[in-house]
Amino acid sequence: MTYNQNRSTVIRLIIVVFALILITKLFYLQVISDTYAKKSRSLSVRTVTEFPDRGLIIDRNGEIIVFNEDAYNLVVHYPFSEKKFNKSGFCDLVGMDSVEVEERLIKAKKSQYNGKGVFMKNITSADFARIQEGLFQFQQFSIEARSDRKYKHNIAAHTLGYVAEISRTELERDAEDYYDIGEYIGKSGLEKYYETHLRGIKGRQLYLRDNAGRLKERYVGGANDVEAKIGEVLPISLDVLIQEYGEKLMAGKTGSIVAIEPSSGEILAMVTSPGYKPEMFSMKNLSKNYNALLRDKSKPLINRAVNSNYPPGSTFKVFMALIGLQEGVITPNTRFRCNGGFHLGSLTVRCHGHAPSPNVGYSIQTSCNAFYCNLYREILHQDRFENIEDGYNNWKSYLDRMGLGQKLGTDISAEKPGNVPKAEHFHRIHGKNRWNYARIISMSIGQGELLLSPLQMANMAAMVANRGYYYTPHFIKGDSVPAMFKEKHELGIEQKHFDVVVDGMNKVMLQGTGAYVKIPGIDICGKTGTAQNPHGENHSLFIAFAPKDNPKIAIATVVENAGYGATWAAPMCTLMIEKYLNRDTVSQRPFLEEKMFNTEIKIVK
Amino acid sequence: MSEGIYGQSKIDGITLFLYLILVAIGFMAIFSSSHGAESFSLDFGTKYGKQLIWIAVSLTIGAVLFLMDVRFFEVFSYPIFAIFMVLLVLVMFLGTEVNGARSWFSIGSFRLQPAEFAKFGVALALARYVSDIDTDMKSRRYQMITAGIILLPIVLIILQGDAGSGLVFFSFVMVLYREGLSGTILVIGIVSIAIAVLTIAFGFVALIITLVILGAIISAFVYTNTRILRNLWLILAICIGFSKAVDFGFTRVLQIHQQKRIQVMLGLLDDPQGLGYNVNQSKIAIGSGGLLGKGYLQGTQTKGDFVPEQHTDFIFTSIGEEFGWVGSTVVIILFVLLFLRISFLAERQRSKFSRVYAYCVLSILFFHFLINIGMTINLAPVIGIPLPFFSYGGSSLISFTVLLFLLLRLDANRENELASDY
Ligand SMILES: [Zn+2]
């Protein structure tokens, strides 16, 4: 009897042990592992997304530049059950044969993300109406509406940027997990920088679905739903009138024009040439145009205004003079001898013909090289400096405050910082402190290692226009301008010194190198420059602001391979100024305008 | 014995209570899995409506059992067994084919599965035979007949194409163990299963090579003792023969889909879209329940019909998803309490027939419970057997109810058995 009772105990033990095994495995599945909870959600919850219209972009005068047109994507939701899929009916609906449907399904499945794959992109409005009507029979599919970009003014492609389908990498970097596959995101320019502002908030409704993909009730009673919010209008500082005008002036040439409102740092125009029309990068057109433009040898995708660097040439002399005056190594009346140039031993820096021994004002007006070679010596080799490094760093500190050799931090990305070498650079070449001003003399006239972007040059014009400070150049306008664009950057140069150089720049336009392009009735201050180009013809440069008192516009122009600054860059600058200040009035110099519009300057290598 | 205070003809309240609560929870689960929440109406065309009818029928049959002479089943156990065996044969010719198995009788819109009821007949016959005063446990004849009672229905049901329901009868080994089955036979049984699994997993050739090498190594140590050597190689030869038989049975007798099912269950094949699909969906439903579950009628997988056969074989997924680990554990504990109670009832019987019958009931219920819940969480093969008292379906509910209620009837009458036993 005890023998058999032992056996009944064994049986009871077996029952309890097996039950414990079940309970333990259940504990693992239900409490420890979260795999199944995740799978459950992705299987049984479908998100219906509502895409709000993207924000409009308007110019400084309220003129609409970018608006929207509806575009539709047909998306397939996973898990996709072939069994319950009426394929022939679907083929009829989308107007494809079964092979194409199959291929698209495979492609969509491969690229699926968050349970969704794009079956068909950019459905035309005619197809949309038809597909929409029959789609209720195919609940594993849905149509998602987006806004495609349209351009009322087909200008400023690089500045505006474009919108396109989000890439895998972008999806992976999307920390807040906002985007899904097939969605659109600002890829460059302002569309990228102000993406969160422009995109609005997409609406989200979560539904339970069954194993055939049919939507059932709201998931958790709609507790996790999000209401769609339309994208905000983005007011920008561009002036459509001069942006358009600048693009016409630059047509057929290579280079850039940047215009800034000095009192605010707002960018009025940013022209880069050769370029492209923003419409070419709308959703519909992007794929066919992008690669062609990418392969184009003239590199139309590069925004030269921020992404190309040039030696500033003689335009830099204005700033040398300012540094010299602030350092006290010269006064407005200091004169340096010039007999056809600067001579030191075997070193010669040539000069153009002008009256000998210029002072500061006259040196700017005539762009005397000798004056600045001498001035550089005075600035770098002051008694208070122990060595050349001290002197050089003191000089460079002014350039640092001007934002040269560094990214300005404007609101379009892809800025190139330019180049202002560190003292170490020359230590490496010549030995520590075994060099002097003569070794780096070309920088005193804006050549050599010194490189700036057109945006930096325009910003320098703005600094002079403001007599000593600048705001980081930017495009955003209106209430949402971030604090960093309202911060005043002081140069540490007294205002009285500016009066001297401004007079000089004014005389450039009256009697000097820019006299040829003066405009009756507008008091312009400018400075020409010619940047030596080791690869070919010199670059033509010009910086200017106007009017002389209470300036409204500061501007820089670079025309590559165009020779003297006075010949191309200066007329373009002044035409831009004239257009901006006189608006719709016909130019007083139609001949000049015509010449600029119609001349093509080929890059000769 | 303190049980005497219940007096004569008293139903064991604890067992009845556990039965009723399990049936009630089972009904809730079926209600949930058949979308009762969306459009509730007392419609007997719905799954839960039909199940309500089956519950009523089961309780009625249970009540009728109490009106019958308790000795009827003991006396007529062999004829009852014979009738069910005949039905098992007939269904192969007259039955309706469902899911590849010809194991259902269709009567109008109702379908009956004789395999479910055959358990009852086998339990009676086994109890009768094992408890027979003339039966000598040690005799070869006794052993053969006992094995025959168990194997006959297995063969018949497997011939119908429903291997899962057939395997249930192997659970009677538990009864035989309780009644003194030799440990050696159990060891042989376990070794046989191990060899069968290893043959399917690694193949016949690999297995015999391993066995021969193993035998050679052992022989090297015991080469002086010729008796051990002879027995060793005899056993090895039997093993190899058995392995060959399994190999033949697996590759030649079983159909491809059955082979695959066994391979998936042994973890040799991974096939989430095919045979493993149900188990995968089942694990997702249960696993997503978390600690406390999504709430009754709130299961997303249950509502979305993601688990195939949820209201029948995978009914436990509804519990797991909507009541979480706590709910699942409570259900398992209720089952365990029922099993322990049945074992307790078994041990207090004075009649050997009653005791053996009680262990038959216990072994059937426990096997269903273990395999059914095990398969929903990928611990046991998907052999398609119901969870007692939970799974939708009249045949299984009535069959389990009759099994259990006859036990209650025998137990209530146990005081009167005293005289008849001696
Ligand atoms: Zn000179």
PDB file of C-alpha atoms in Angstrom, chain A residues 364-554:
ATOM      1  CA  ILE A 364      41.567 103.013 -51.147  1.00  0.00           C
ATOM      2  CA  GLN A 365      40.430 105.169 -54.017  1.00  0.00           C
ATOM      3  CA  THR A 366      43.360 104.141 -56.187  1.00  0.00           C
ATOM      4  CA  SER A 367      43.859 100.703 -54.654  1.00  0.00           C
ATOM      5  CA  CYS A 368      47.565 101.354 -54.051  1.00  0.00           C
ATOM      6  CA  ASN A 369      49.428  98.093 -53.341  1.00  0.00           C
ATOM      7  CA  ALA A 370      52.552  99.719 -51.904  1.00  0.00           C
ATOM      8  CA  PHE A 371      50.552 101.463 -49.180  1.00  0.00           C
ATOM      9  CA  TYR A 372      49.248  98.163 -47.840  1.00  0.00           C
ATOM     10  CA  CYS A 373      52.548  96.325 -48.071  1.00  0.00           C
ATOM     11  CA  ASN A 374      54.035  99.027 -45.859  1.00  0.00           C
ATOM     12  CA  LEU A 375      51.006  99.099 -43.589  1.00  0.00           C
ATOM     13  CA  TYR A 376      51.253  95.346 -43.050  1.00  0.00           C
ATOM     14  CA  ARG A 377      54.813  95.816 -41.776  1.00  0.00           C
ATOM     15  CA  GLU A 378      53.627  98.494 -39.357  1.00  0.00           C
ATOM     16  CA  ILE A 379      50.773  96.353 -38.085  1.00  0.00           C
ATOM     17  CA  LEU A 380      52.773  93.146 -37.639  1.00  0.00           C
ATOM     18  CA  HIS A 381      56.015  94.551 -36.329  1.00  0.00           C
ATOM     19  CA  GLN A 382      54.975  96.888 -33.557  1.00  0.00           C
ATOM     20  CA  ASP A 383      57.404  97.418 -30.679  1.00  0.00           C
ATOM     21  CA  ARG A 384      55.056  95.836 -28.178  1.00  0.00           C
ATOM     22  CA  PHE A 385      55.246  92.466 -29.899  1.00  0.00           C
ATOM     23  CA  GLU A 386      57.943  90.026 -28.851  1.00  0.00           C
ATOM     24  CA  ASN A 387      57.921  88.155 -32.133  1.00  0.00           C
ATOM     25  CA  ILE A 388      56.082  87.827 -35.445  1.00  0.00           C
ATOM     26  CA  GLU A 389      53.665  85.319 -33.917  1.00  0.00           C
ATOM     27  CA  ASP A 390      52.345  87.943 -31.483  1.00  0.00           C
ATOM     28  CA  GLY A 391      51.979  90.484 -34.241  1.00  0.00           C
ATOM     29  CA  TYR A 392      50.336  88.050 -36.604  1.00  0.00           C
ATOM     30  CA  ASN A 393      47.883  86.807 -33.965  1.00  0.00           C
ATOM     31  CA  ASN A 394      46.969  90.385 -33.071  1.00  0.00           C
ATOM     32  CA  TRP A 395      46.170  91.080 -36.737  1.00  0.00           C
ATOM     33  CA  LYS A 396      44.323  87.786 -37.097  1.00  0.00           C
ATOM     34  CA  SER A 397      42.161  88.538 -34.073  1.00  0.00           C
ATOM     35  CA  TYR A 398      40.472  91.286 -36.117  1.00  0.00           C
ATOM     36  CA  LEU A 399      39.745  88.792 -38.891  1.00  0.00           C
ATOM     37  CA  ASP A 400      38.360  86.349 -36.364  1.00  0.00           C
ATOM     38  CA  ARG A 401      35.944  88.964 -35.114  1.00  0.00           C
ATOM     39  CA  MET A 402      34.873  89.574 -38.714  1.00  0.00           C
ATOM     40  CA  GLY A 403      33.980  85.893 -38.995  1.00  0.00           C
ATOM     41  CA  LEU A 404      36.648  85.188 -41.601  1.00  0.00           C
ATOM     42  CA  GLY A 405      38.107  81.687 -41.851  1.00  0.00           C
ATOM     43  CA  GLN A 406      35.109  80.281 -40.007  1.00  0.00           C
ATOM     44  CA  LYS A 407      31.514  79.427 -40.779  1.00  0.00           C
ATOM     45  CA  LEU A 408      29.264  82.394 -40.161  1.00  0.00           C
ATOM     46  CA  GLY A 409      26.482  80.108 -39.003  1.00  0.00           C
ATOM     47  CA  THR A 410      23.785  81.302 -41.333  1.00  0.00           C
ATOM     48  CA  ASP A 411      20.550  79.368 -41.758  1.00  0.00           C
ATOM     49  CA  ILE A 412      21.479  77.403 -44.789  1.00  0.00           C
ATOM     50  CA  SER A 413      23.949  74.638 -44.246  1.00  0.00           C
ATOM     51  CA  ALA A 414      26.919  73.712 -46.449  1.00  0.00           C
ATOM     52  CA  GLU A 415      28.960  76.834 -45.681  1.00  0.00           C
ATOM     53  CA  LYS A 416      32.653  76.673 -46.372  1.00  0.00           C
ATOM     54  CA  PRO A 417      34.665  78.612 -43.808  1.00  0.00           C
ATOM     55  CA  GLY A 418      37.218  80.191 -46.114  1.00  0.00           C
ATOM     56  CA  ASN A 419      40.816  80.383 -44.992  1.00  0.00           C
ATOM     57  CA  VAL A 420      42.833  82.548 -42.615  1.00  0.00           C
ATOM     58  CA  PRO A 421      45.991  80.576 -41.783  1.00  0.00           C
ATOM     59  CA  LYS A 422      47.179  80.218 -38.220  1.00  0.00           C
ATOM     60  CA  ALA A 423      50.679  81.370 -37.276  1.00  0.00           C
ATOM     61  CA  GLU A 424      51.641  77.702 -36.980  1.00  0.00           C
ATOM     62  CA  HIS A 425      51.123  77.382 -40.697  1.00  0.00           C
ATOM     63  CA  PHE A 426      54.001  79.803 -41.363  1.00  0.00           C
ATOM     64  CA  HIS A 427      56.091  78.363 -38.528  1.00  0.00           C
ATOM     65  CA  ARG A 428      55.908  75.066 -40.323  1.00  0.00           C
ATOM     66  CA  ILE A 429      57.014  76.549 -43.613  1.00  0.00           C
ATOM     67  CA  HIS A 430      59.678  78.988 -42.433  1.00  0.00           C
ATOM     68  CA  GLY A 431      60.590  77.767 -38.944  1.00  0.00           C
ATOM     69  CA  LYS A 432      59.252  79.057 -35.644  1.00  0.00           C
ATOM     70  CA  ASN A 433      59.162  82.855 -35.767  1.00  0.00           C
ATOM     71  CA  ARG A 434      61.736  82.773 -38.565  1.00  0.00           C
ATOM     72  CA  TRP A 435      59.494  84.771 -40.868  1.00  0.00           C
ATOM     73  CA  ASN A 436      58.296  88.332 -41.192  1.00  0.00           C
ATOM     74  CA  TYR A 437      55.694  90.431 -43.018  1.00  0.00           C
ATOM     75  CA  ALA A 438      57.579  90.185 -46.286  1.00  0.00           C
ATOM     76  CA  ARG A 439      57.047  86.433 -46.364  1.00  0.00           C
ATOM     77  CA  ILE A 440      53.279  86.828 -46.208  1.00  0.00           C
ATOM     78  CA  ILE A 441      53.041  90.165 -47.995  1.00  0.00           C
ATOM     79  CA  SER A 442      50.402  89.014 -50.499  1.00  0.00           C
ATOM     80  CA  MET A 443      47.829  88.711 -47.731  1.00  0.00           C
ATOM     81  CA  SER A 444      48.055  92.468 -47.172  1.00  0.00           C
ATOM     82  CA  ILE A 445      46.450  92.977 -50.569  1.00  0.00           C
ATOM     83  CA  GLY A 446      43.934  90.149 -50.162  1.00  0.00           C
ATOM     84  CA  GLN A 447      45.842  87.517 -52.044  1.00  0.00           C
ATOM     85  CA  GLY A 448      47.845  84.448 -51.075  1.00  0.00           C
ATOM     86  CA  GLU A 449      46.426  82.150 -48.449  1.00  0.00           C
ATOM     87  CA  LEU A 450      43.470  84.389 -47.663  1.00  0.00           C
ATOM     88  CA  LEU A 451      40.169  82.919 -48.935  1.00  0.00           C
ATOM     89  CA  LEU A 452      36.602  84.096 -48.365  1.00  0.00           C
ATOM     90  CA  SER A 453      33.156  83.114 -49.524  1.00  0.00           C
ATOM     91  CA  PRO A 454      30.978  85.684 -51.327  1.00  0.00           C
ATOM     92  CA  LEU A 455      28.689  85.669 -48.294  1.00  0.00           C
ATOM     93  CA  GLN A 456      31.617  86.649 -46.067  1.00  0.00           C
ATOM     94  CA  MET A 457      32.552  89.416 -48.514  1.00  0.00           C
ATOM     95  CA  ALA A 458      29.005  90.785 -48.507  1.00  0.00           C
ATOM     96  CA  ASN A 459      29.028  90.603 -44.736  1.00  0.00           C
ATOM     97  CA  MET A 460      32.254  92.663 -44.711  1.00  0.00           C
ATOM     98  CA  ALA A 461      30.515  95.302 -46.810  1.00  0.00           C
ATOM     99  CA  ALA A 462      27.751  95.253 -44.211  1.00  0.00           C
ATOM    100  CA  MET A 463      30.292  95.774 -41.392  1.00  0.00           C
ATOM    101  CA  VAL A 464      31.585  98.902 -43.075  1.00  0.00           C
ATOM    102  CA  ALA A 465      28.035 100.062 -43.812  1.00  0.00           C
ATOM    103  CA  ASN A 466      27.253  99.647 -40.097  1.00  0.00           C
ATOM    104  CA  ARG A 467      30.542 101.338 -39.147  1.00  0.00           C
ATOM    105  CA  GLY A 468      31.776  98.539 -36.926  1.00  0.00           C
ATOM    106  CA  TYR A 469      29.404  95.633 -36.348  1.00  0.00           C
ATOM    107  CA  TYR A 470      27.345  92.996 -38.076  1.00  0.00           C
ATOM    108  CA  TYR A 471      24.543  90.548 -37.485  1.00  0.00           C
ATOM    109  CA  THR A 472      25.028  86.963 -38.634  1.00  0.00           C
ATOM    110  CA  PRO A 473      23.548  86.987 -42.141  1.00  0.00           C
ATOM    111  CA  HIS A 474      20.335  84.993 -42.260  1.00  0.00           C
ATOM    112  CA  PHE A 475      17.180  84.372 -44.239  1.00  0.00           C
ATOM    113  CA  ILE A 476      14.529  83.967 -41.610  1.00  0.00           C
ATOM    114  CA  LYS A 477      12.296  86.938 -40.949  1.00  0.00           C
ATOM    115  CA  GLY A 478       9.330  87.653 -38.757  1.00  0.00           C
ATOM    116  CA  ASP A 479       8.535  86.576 -35.219  1.00  0.00           C
ATOM    117  CA  SER A 480      10.500  83.381 -35.110  1.00  0.00           C
ATOM    118  CA  VAL A 481      13.968  84.805 -35.729  1.00  0.00           C
ATOM    119  CA  PRO A 482      16.231  82.977 -33.286  1.00  0.00           C
ATOM    120  CA  ALA A 483      18.281  84.951 -30.766  1.00  0.00           C
ATOM    121  CA  MET A 484      21.572  84.100 -32.462  1.00  0.00           C
ATOM    122  CA  PHE A 485      20.567  86.244 -35.421  1.00  0.00           C
ATOM    123  CA  LYS A 486      19.758  89.212 -33.185  1.00  0.00           C
ATOM    124  CA  GLU A 487      23.151  89.234 -31.514  1.00  0.00           C
ATOM    125  CA  LYS A 488      25.372  92.166 -32.525  1.00  0.00           C
ATOM    126  CA  HIS A 489      28.940  91.181 -33.400  1.00  0.00           C
ATOM    127  CA  GLU A 490      31.282  94.111 -32.666  1.00  0.00           C
ATOM    128  CA  LEU A 491      34.574  94.323 -34.554  1.00  0.00           C
ATOM    129  CA  GLY A 492      36.447  96.315 -31.925  1.00  0.00           C
ATOM    130  CA  ILE A 493      37.188  99.140 -34.384  1.00  0.00           C
ATOM    131  CA  GLU A 494      36.129 102.666 -33.509  1.00  0.00           C
ATOM    132  CA  GLN A 495      33.508 104.383 -35.652  1.00  0.00           C
ATOM    133  CA  LYS A 496      35.735 107.387 -36.501  1.00  0.00           C
ATOM    134  CA  HIS A 497      38.083 105.130 -38.402  1.00  0.00           C
ATOM    135  CA  PHE A 498      35.190 103.989 -40.574  1.00  0.00           C
ATOM    136  CA  ASP A 499      34.514 107.588 -41.618  1.00  0.00           C
ATOM    137  CA  VAL A 500      37.969 107.654 -43.206  1.00  0.00           C
ATOM    138  CA  VAL A 501      37.577 104.449 -45.217  1.00  0.00           C
ATOM    139  CA  VAL A 502      33.940 105.136 -46.119  1.00  0.00           C
ATOM    140  CA  ASP A 503      35.087 108.416 -47.650  1.00  0.00           C
ATOM    141  CA  GLY A 504      37.694 106.504 -49.582  1.00  0.00           C
ATOM    142  CA  MET A 505      35.106 103.974 -50.786  1.00  0.00           C
ATOM    143  CA  ASN A 506      32.819 106.799 -51.756  1.00  0.00           C
ATOM    144  CA  LYS A 507      35.587 108.362 -53.823  1.00  0.00           C
ATOM    145  CA  VAL A 508      36.121 104.994 -55.546  1.00  0.00           C
ATOM    146  CA  MET A 509      32.717 105.497 -57.064  1.00  0.00           C
ATOM    147  CA  LEU A 510      33.184 109.155 -57.806  1.00  0.00           C
ATOM    148  CA  GLN A 511      36.715 109.364 -59.157  1.00  0.00           C
ATOM    149  CA  GLY A 512      38.337 106.005 -58.595  1.00  0.00           C
ATOM    150  CA  THR A 513      38.228 102.488 -59.980  1.00  0.00           C
ATOM    151  CA  GLY A 514      34.421 102.358 -59.839  1.00  0.00           C
ATOM    152  CA  ALA A 515      33.639 105.740 -61.313  1.00  0.00           C
ATOM    153  CA  TYR A 516      32.655 104.102 -64.563  1.00  0.00           C
ATOM    154  CA  VAL A 517      29.533 102.596 -62.965  1.00  0.00           C
ATOM    155  CA  LYS A 518      28.241 105.407 -60.742  1.00  0.00           C
ATOM    156  CA  ILE A 519      24.489 105.963 -60.569  1.00  0.00           C
ATOM    157  CA  PRO A 520      23.102 109.466 -60.550  1.00  0.00           C
ATOM    158  CA  GLY A 521      21.182 110.107 -57.344  1.00  0.00           C
ATOM    159  CA  ILE A 522      22.543 107.194 -55.351  1.00  0.00           C
ATOM    160  CA  ASP A 523      25.566 107.729 -53.127  1.00  0.00           C
ATOM    161  CA  ILE A 524      27.378 104.408 -53.342  1.00  0.00           C
ATOM    162  CA  CYS A 525      30.528 103.350 -51.507  1.00  0.00           C
ATOM    163  CA  GLY A 526      32.427 100.498 -53.108  1.00  0.00           C
ATOM    164  CA  LYS A 527      35.722  98.775 -53.581  1.00  0.00           C
ATOM    165  CA  THR A 528      36.882  96.798 -56.551  1.00  0.00           C
ATOM    166  CA  GLY A 529      39.031  93.720 -56.360  1.00  0.00           C
ATOM    167  CA  THR A 530      40.731  91.356 -58.688  1.00  0.00           C
ATOM    168  CA  ALA A 531      41.574  87.978 -57.287  1.00  0.00           C
ATOM    169  CA  GLN A 532      44.470  86.184 -58.879  1.00  0.00           C
ATOM    170  CA  ASN A 533      43.329  82.822 -60.148  1.00  0.00           C
ATOM    171  CA  PRO A 534      46.153  80.335 -60.620  1.00  0.00           C
ATOM    172  CA  HIS A 535      43.874  78.255 -62.856  1.00  0.00           C
ATOM    173  CA  GLY A 536      43.074  80.902 -65.423  1.00  0.00           C
ATOM    174  CA  GLU A 537      41.720  84.395 -65.951  1.00  0.00           C
ATOM    175  CA  ASN A 538      41.426  86.491 -62.741  1.00  0.00           C
ATOM    176  CA  HIS A 539      38.189  86.671 -60.773  1.00  0.00           C
ATOM    177  CA  SER A 540      36.382  89.981 -60.854  1.00  0.00           C
ATOM    178  CA  LEU A 541      35.272  91.164 -57.394  1.00  0.00           C
ATOM    179  CA  PHE A 542      33.343  94.080 -55.988  1.00  0.00           C
ATOM    180  CA  ILE A 543      31.944  94.988 -52.589  1.00  0.00           C
ATOM    181  CA  ALA A 544      29.685  97.965 -52.004  1.00  0.00           C
ATOM    182  CA  PHE A 545      26.960  99.486 -49.895  1.00  0.00           C
ATOM    183  CA  ALA A 546      24.466 102.255 -50.445  1.00  0.00           C
ATOM    184  CA  PRO A 547      23.401 104.847 -49.643  1.00  0.00           C
ATOM    185  CA  LYS A 548      26.519 106.158 -47.981  1.00  0.00           C
ATOM    186  CA  ASP A 549      24.527 107.413 -45.016  1.00  0.00           C
ATOM    187  CA  ASN A 550      22.016 105.109 -43.425  1.00  0.00           C
ATOM    188  CA  PRO A 551      22.823 102.236 -45.820  1.00  0.00           C
ATOM    189  CA  LYS A 552      20.035  99.974 -46.966  1.00  0.00           C
ATOM    190  CA  ILE A 553      21.999  97.383 -48.870  1.00  0.00           C
ATOM    191  CA  ALA A 554      25.476  95.863 -48.698  1.00  0.00           C
TER     192      ALA A 554
END
